[in-house]
CSV table of C-alpha atoms in Angstrom, one decimal:
chain,number,residue,atom,x,y,z
A,10,MET,CA,125.8,-29.1,131.0
A,11,TYR,CA,126.8,-32.8,130.0
A,12,LYS,CA,128.4,-34.8,133.0
A,13,GLU,CA,130.1,-38.1,132.3
A,14,ASN,CA,130.4,-40.9,135.1
A,15,PHE,CA,127.8,-39.5,137.5
A,16,VAL,CA,127.2,-41.9,140.3
A,17,LEU,CA,123.5,-42.6,141.4
A,18,SER,CA,123.2,-44.7,144.6
A,19,PHE,CA,120.2,-46.7,145.8
A,20,PRO,CA,119.1,-47.4,149.1
A,21,GLU,CA,119.1,-51.1,150.0
A,22,ASP,CA,115.5,-51.6,149.8
A,23,LYS,CA,115.1,-50.4,146.1
A,24,LEU,CA,114.2,-52.7,143.5
A,25,TRP,CA,116.9,-51.4,141.5
A,26,VAL,CA,119.5,-52.7,143.7
A,27,ARG,CA,118.8,-56.1,142.2
A,28,GLU,CA,119.6,-55.0,138.8
A,29,PHE,CA,122.5,-52.6,139.3
A,30,GLY,CA,123.8,-53.0,142.6
A,31,ASN,CA,123.8,-50.2,145.1
A,32,GLU,CA,125.0,-47.8,142.6
A,33,VAL,CA,125.0,-47.2,138.8
A,34,ILE,CA,127.3,-45.0,136.8
A,35,LEU,CA,125.5,-42.9,134.0
A,36,ASN,CA,125.9,-39.9,131.7
A,37,ILE,CA,123.6,-37.2,132.4
A,38,GLU,CA,122.7,-33.5,131.7
A,39,THR,CA,123.0,-31.4,134.8
A,40,VAL,CA,119.8,-29.5,134.2
A,41,GLY,CA,116.8,-31.9,133.7
A,42,LYS,CA,113.8,-31.1,131.5
A,43,THR,CA,110.5,-31.2,133.1
A,44,CYS,CA,108.0,-33.7,131.7
A,45,ASN,CA,105.0,-36.0,133.0
A,46,MET,CA,105.5,-34.7,136.8
A,47,GLY,CA,109.2,-35.3,136.7
A,48,ARG,CA,112.7,-34.3,135.5
A,49,TYR,CA,114.6,-36.2,132.7
A,50,TYR,CA,118.4,-35.7,132.8
A,51,PHE,CA,119.1,-36.8,129.2
A,52,HIS,CA,118.2,-35.5,125.8
A,53,CYS,CA,117.5,-38.4,123.3
A,54,ASN,CA,117.9,-36.0,120.3
A,55,GLU,CA,121.5,-35.4,121.3
A,56,CYS,CA,122.3,-39.1,122.1
A,57,LYS,CA,124.8,-40.9,120.0
A,58,ASN,CA,123.2,-44.1,120.9
A,59,GLN,CA,119.7,-43.1,119.7
A,60,SER,CA,117.8,-45.4,117.5
A,61,ILE,CA,114.5,-45.0,115.7
A,62,SER,CA,113.8,-41.6,117.6
A,63,ASP,CA,110.9,-39.3,116.8
A,64,ASP,CA,112.4,-36.0,118.5
A,65,GLU,CA,109.0,-34.7,118.9
A,66,GLY,CA,109.6,-33.2,122.2
A,67,THR,CA,108.5,-36.4,124.2
A,68,CYS,CA,110.1,-37.4,127.5
A,69,ARG,CA,112.0,-40.2,125.8
A,70,SER,CA,112.0,-41.1,122.2
A,71,CYS,CA,114.4,-43.7,121.7
A,72,ASN,CA,114.0,-47.6,121.5
A,73,ASN,CA,117.5,-47.8,123.3
A,74,TYR,CA,116.0,-46.1,126.3
A,75,SER,CA,117.1,-48.0,129.6
A,76,GLU,CA,115.1,-46.2,132.4
A,77,VAL,CA,116.9,-45.6,135.9
A,78,TRP,CA,115.1,-43.4,138.3
A,79,ASN,CA,115.4,-41.8,141.7
A,80,ASP,CA,111.6,-42.0,142.9
A,81,LYS,CA,112.4,-40.2,145.8
A,82,GLU,CA,113.0,-36.9,143.9
A,83,ASN,CA,111.3,-38.1,140.7
A,84,LYS,CA,114.4,-37.9,138.5
A,85,HIS,CA,114.7,-39.9,135.4
A,86,TYR,CA,117.9,-41.1,133.8
A,87,CYS,CA,118.9,-43.3,130.8
A,88,LYS,CA,121.4,-45.7,131.4
A,89,ASN,CA,122.5,-45.6,127.5
A,90,TYR,CA,122.7,-42.0,127.5
A,91,GLN,CA,125.9,-40.7,125.8
A,92,LYS,CA,125.9,-37.2,124.3
A,93,GLU,CA,127.1,-36.7,120.6
A,94,VAL,CA,130.1,-34.5,120.6
A,95,LEU,CA,130.5,-32.7,117.3
């Protein structure tokens, strides 16, 4: 299920705080797909911001990928993810 405006908060000691502040607002899929010992909460092949994608089932397959992750839970997100609504 697609969810817009999901708020991901970071502890003060994380590197991401310098780039995004204490929290970042993302669009996510509520069920992550397992890949490379983590879970990915976006689908490149369904993203309207997709560019130069191979869609071969890789974890991420777009040159517009902007990684944000929760390393405590090994969850990965894309800051540019926006599901294409047909």
